[in-house]
Coordinates of N, CA and C in Angstrom, one line a residue:
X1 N -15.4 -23.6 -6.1 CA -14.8 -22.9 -5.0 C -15.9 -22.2 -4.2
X2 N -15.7 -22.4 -3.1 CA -16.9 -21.6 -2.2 C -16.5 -20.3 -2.0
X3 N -17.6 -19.4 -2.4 CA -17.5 -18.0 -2.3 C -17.6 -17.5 -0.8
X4 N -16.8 -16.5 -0.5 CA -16.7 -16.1 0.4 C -17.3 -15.0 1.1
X5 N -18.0 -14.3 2.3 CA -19.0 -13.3 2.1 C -18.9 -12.3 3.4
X6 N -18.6 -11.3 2.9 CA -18.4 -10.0 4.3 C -19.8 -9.4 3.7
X7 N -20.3 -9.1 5.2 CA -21.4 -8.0 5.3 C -20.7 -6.6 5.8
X8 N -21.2 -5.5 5.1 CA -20.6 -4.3 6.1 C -22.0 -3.6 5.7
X9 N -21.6 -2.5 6.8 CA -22.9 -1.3 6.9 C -21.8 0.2 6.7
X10 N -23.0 0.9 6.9 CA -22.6 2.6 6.4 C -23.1 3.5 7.3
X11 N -22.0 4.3 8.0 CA -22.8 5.2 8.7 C -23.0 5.9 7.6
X12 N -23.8 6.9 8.5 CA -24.4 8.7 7.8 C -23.4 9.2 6.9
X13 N -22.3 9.3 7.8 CA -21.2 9.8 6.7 C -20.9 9.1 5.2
X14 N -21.2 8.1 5.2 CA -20.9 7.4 4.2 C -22.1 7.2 3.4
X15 N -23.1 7.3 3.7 CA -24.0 7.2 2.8 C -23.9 7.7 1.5
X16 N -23.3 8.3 0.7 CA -23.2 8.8 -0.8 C -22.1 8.2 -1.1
X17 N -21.5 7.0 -0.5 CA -20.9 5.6 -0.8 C -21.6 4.5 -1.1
X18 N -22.1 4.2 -0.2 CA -23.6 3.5 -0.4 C -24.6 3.4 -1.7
X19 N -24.7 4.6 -1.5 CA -25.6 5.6 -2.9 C -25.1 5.0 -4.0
X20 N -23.8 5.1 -3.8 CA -22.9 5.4 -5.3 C -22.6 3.8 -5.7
X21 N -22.4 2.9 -4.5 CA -22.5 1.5 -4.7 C -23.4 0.9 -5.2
X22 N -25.2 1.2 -4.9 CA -25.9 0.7 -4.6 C -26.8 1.0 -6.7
X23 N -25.8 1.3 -6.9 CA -26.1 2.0 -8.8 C -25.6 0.9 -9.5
X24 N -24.7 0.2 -8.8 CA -23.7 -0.4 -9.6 C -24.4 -1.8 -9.7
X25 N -24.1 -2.6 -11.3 CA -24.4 -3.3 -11.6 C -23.8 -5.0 -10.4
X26 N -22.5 -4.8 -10.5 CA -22.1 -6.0 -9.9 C -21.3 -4.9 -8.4
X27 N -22.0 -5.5 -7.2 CA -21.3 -4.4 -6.8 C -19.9 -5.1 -5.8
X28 N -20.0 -6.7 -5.4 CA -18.8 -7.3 -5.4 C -18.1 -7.3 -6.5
X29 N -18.4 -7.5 -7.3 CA -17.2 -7.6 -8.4 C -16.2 -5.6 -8.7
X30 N -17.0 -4.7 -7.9 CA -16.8 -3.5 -8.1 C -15.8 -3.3 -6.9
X31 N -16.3 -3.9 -5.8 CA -15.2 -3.7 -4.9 C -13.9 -4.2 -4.7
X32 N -14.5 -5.3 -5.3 CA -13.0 -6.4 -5.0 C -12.0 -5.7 -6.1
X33 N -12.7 -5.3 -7.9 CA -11.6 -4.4 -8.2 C -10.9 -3.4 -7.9
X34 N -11.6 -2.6 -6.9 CA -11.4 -1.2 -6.3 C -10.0 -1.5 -5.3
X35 N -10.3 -2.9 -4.1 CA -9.4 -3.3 -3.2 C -7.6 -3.5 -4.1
X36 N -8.2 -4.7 -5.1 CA -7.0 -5.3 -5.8 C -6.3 -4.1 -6.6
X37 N -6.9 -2.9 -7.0 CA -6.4 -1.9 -7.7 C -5.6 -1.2 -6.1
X38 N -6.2 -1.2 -5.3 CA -5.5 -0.4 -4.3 C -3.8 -1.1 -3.6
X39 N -4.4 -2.6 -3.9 CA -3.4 -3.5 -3.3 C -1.9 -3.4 -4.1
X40 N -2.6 -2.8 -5.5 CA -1.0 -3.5 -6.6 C -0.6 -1.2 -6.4
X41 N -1.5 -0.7 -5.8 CA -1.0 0.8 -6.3 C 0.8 0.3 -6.2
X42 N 0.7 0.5 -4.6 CA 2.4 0.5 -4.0 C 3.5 -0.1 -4.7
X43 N 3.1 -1.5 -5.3 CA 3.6 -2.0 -6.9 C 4.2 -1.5 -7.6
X44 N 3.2 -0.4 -8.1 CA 3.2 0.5 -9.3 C 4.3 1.9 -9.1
X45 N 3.9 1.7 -8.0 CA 5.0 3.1 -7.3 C 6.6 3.1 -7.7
X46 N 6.0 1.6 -6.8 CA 7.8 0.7 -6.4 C 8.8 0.7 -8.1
X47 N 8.0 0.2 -8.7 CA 8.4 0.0 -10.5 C 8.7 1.7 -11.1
X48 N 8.0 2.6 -10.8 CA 7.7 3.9 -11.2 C 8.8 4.4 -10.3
X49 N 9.6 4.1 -9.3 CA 11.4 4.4 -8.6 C 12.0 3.9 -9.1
X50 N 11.9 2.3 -9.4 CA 13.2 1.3 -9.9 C 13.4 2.4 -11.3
X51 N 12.5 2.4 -12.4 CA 12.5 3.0 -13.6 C 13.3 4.2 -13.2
X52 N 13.0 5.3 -12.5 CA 13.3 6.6 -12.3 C 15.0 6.3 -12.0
X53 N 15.3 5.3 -11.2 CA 16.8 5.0 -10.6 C 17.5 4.9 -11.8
X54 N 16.8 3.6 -12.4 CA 17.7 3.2 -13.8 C 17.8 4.5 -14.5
X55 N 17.0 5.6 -14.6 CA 17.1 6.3 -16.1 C 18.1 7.7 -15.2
X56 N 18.2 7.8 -14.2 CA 19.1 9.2 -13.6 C 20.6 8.0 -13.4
X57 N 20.4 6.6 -13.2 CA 22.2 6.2 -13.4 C 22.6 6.2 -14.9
X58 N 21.2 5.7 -15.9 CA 21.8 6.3 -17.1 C 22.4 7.7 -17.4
X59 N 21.5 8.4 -17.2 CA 22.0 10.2 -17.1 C 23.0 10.2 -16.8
X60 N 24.1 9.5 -15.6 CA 25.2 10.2 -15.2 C 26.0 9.5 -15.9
X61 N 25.9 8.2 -16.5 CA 27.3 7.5 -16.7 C 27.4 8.1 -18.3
X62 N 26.3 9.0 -18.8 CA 26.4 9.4 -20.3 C 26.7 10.9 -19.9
X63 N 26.8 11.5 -18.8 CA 27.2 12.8 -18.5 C 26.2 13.7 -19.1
X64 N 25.1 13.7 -19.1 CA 24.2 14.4 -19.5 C 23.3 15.2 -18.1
X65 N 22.9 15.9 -18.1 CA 22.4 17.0 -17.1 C 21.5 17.8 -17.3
X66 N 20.7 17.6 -16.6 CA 19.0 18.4 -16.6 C 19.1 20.0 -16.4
X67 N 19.3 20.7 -17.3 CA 19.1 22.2 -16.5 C 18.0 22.4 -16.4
X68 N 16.8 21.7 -17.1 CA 15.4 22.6 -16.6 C 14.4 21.6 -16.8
X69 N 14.2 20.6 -15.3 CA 13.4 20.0 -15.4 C 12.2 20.2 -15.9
X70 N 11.5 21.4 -15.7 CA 10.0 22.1 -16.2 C 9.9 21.7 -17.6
X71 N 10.9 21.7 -18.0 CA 11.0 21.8 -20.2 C 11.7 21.3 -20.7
X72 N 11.7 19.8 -19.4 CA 12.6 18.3 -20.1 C 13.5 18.5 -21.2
X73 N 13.8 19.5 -20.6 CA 15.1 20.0 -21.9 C 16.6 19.4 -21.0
X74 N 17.1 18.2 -21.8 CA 18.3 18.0 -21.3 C 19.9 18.5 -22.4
X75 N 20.8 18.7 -21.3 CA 22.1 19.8 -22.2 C 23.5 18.4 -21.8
X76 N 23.7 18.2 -23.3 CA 25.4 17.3 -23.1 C 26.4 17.9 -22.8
X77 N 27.0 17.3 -22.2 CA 28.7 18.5 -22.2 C 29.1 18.7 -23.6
X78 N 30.0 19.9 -23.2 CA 30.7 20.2 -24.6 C 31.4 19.3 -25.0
X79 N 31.5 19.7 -26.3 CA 32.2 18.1 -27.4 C 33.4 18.1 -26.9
X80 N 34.3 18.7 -26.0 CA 35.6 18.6 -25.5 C 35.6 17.4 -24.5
X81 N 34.5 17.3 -23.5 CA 34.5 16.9 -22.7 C 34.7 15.4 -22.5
X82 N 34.0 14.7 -23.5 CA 33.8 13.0 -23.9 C 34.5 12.9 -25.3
X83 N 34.6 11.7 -25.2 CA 34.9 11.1 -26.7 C 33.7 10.8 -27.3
X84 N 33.8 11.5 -28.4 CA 32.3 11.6 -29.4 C 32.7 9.9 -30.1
X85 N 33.1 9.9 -30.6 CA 33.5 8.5 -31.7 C 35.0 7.8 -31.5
X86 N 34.4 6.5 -30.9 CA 35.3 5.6 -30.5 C 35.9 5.1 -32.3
X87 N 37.2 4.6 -32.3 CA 37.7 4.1 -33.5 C 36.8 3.0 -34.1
X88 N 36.1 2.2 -33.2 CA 35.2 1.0 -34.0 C 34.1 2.2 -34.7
X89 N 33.7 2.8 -34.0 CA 32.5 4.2 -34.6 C 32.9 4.6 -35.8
X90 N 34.3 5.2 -35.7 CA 34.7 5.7 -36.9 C 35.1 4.7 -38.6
X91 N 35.6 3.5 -38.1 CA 35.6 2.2 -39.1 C 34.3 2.2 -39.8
X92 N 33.1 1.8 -38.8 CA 32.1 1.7 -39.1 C 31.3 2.6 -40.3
X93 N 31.6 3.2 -39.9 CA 31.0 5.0 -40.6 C 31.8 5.3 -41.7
X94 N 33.0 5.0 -41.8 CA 34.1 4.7 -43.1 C 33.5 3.5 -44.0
X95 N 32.9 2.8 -43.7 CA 32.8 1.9 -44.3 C 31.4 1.5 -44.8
X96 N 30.7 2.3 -44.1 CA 29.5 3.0 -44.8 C 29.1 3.5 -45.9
X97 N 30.5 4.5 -45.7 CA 30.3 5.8 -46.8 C 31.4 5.4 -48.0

């Protein structure tokens, strides 16, 4: 495959970019990971919502509730509220013991 080839330059301002490039052993191969890491960030974001979505529709359909996000301390409703043990639960657990 034929390699492909950008020239760039550095103003003033950038020069301790430069600097900092100019240390580096491979310094395309440093950028192009630097680009491709920047390219998949939004990616990572996107997957780091989908996850957060899935785990707060979990939260609600099990009726569970955050009172203190700071100290990921989550609180169930009271045992009145849900059915703790469905009859196959309770078979199961009889049959156990």
């Amino acid at each position: 495959m034929k390699k492909h080839k950008i020239s760039i330059s550095f103003a003033k301002n950038y020069e301790d970019v430069y600097e900092f490039l100019i240390e580096k052993p491979n310094i395309s191969q440093f950028i192009c990971q630097v680009v491709r890491d920047k390219m998949f960030e939004n990616e990572y974001s996107s997957l780091e919502e989908k996850v957060e979505k899935i785990l707060n529709k979990m939260i609600a359909e099990r009726g569970i509730t955050t009172t203190n996000i700071l100290t990921n301390s989550l609180e169930t409703p009271p045992l009145g509220t849900i059915d703790i043990l469905k009859n196959e639960d309770k078979d199961l657990i009889d049959s156990l013991f």
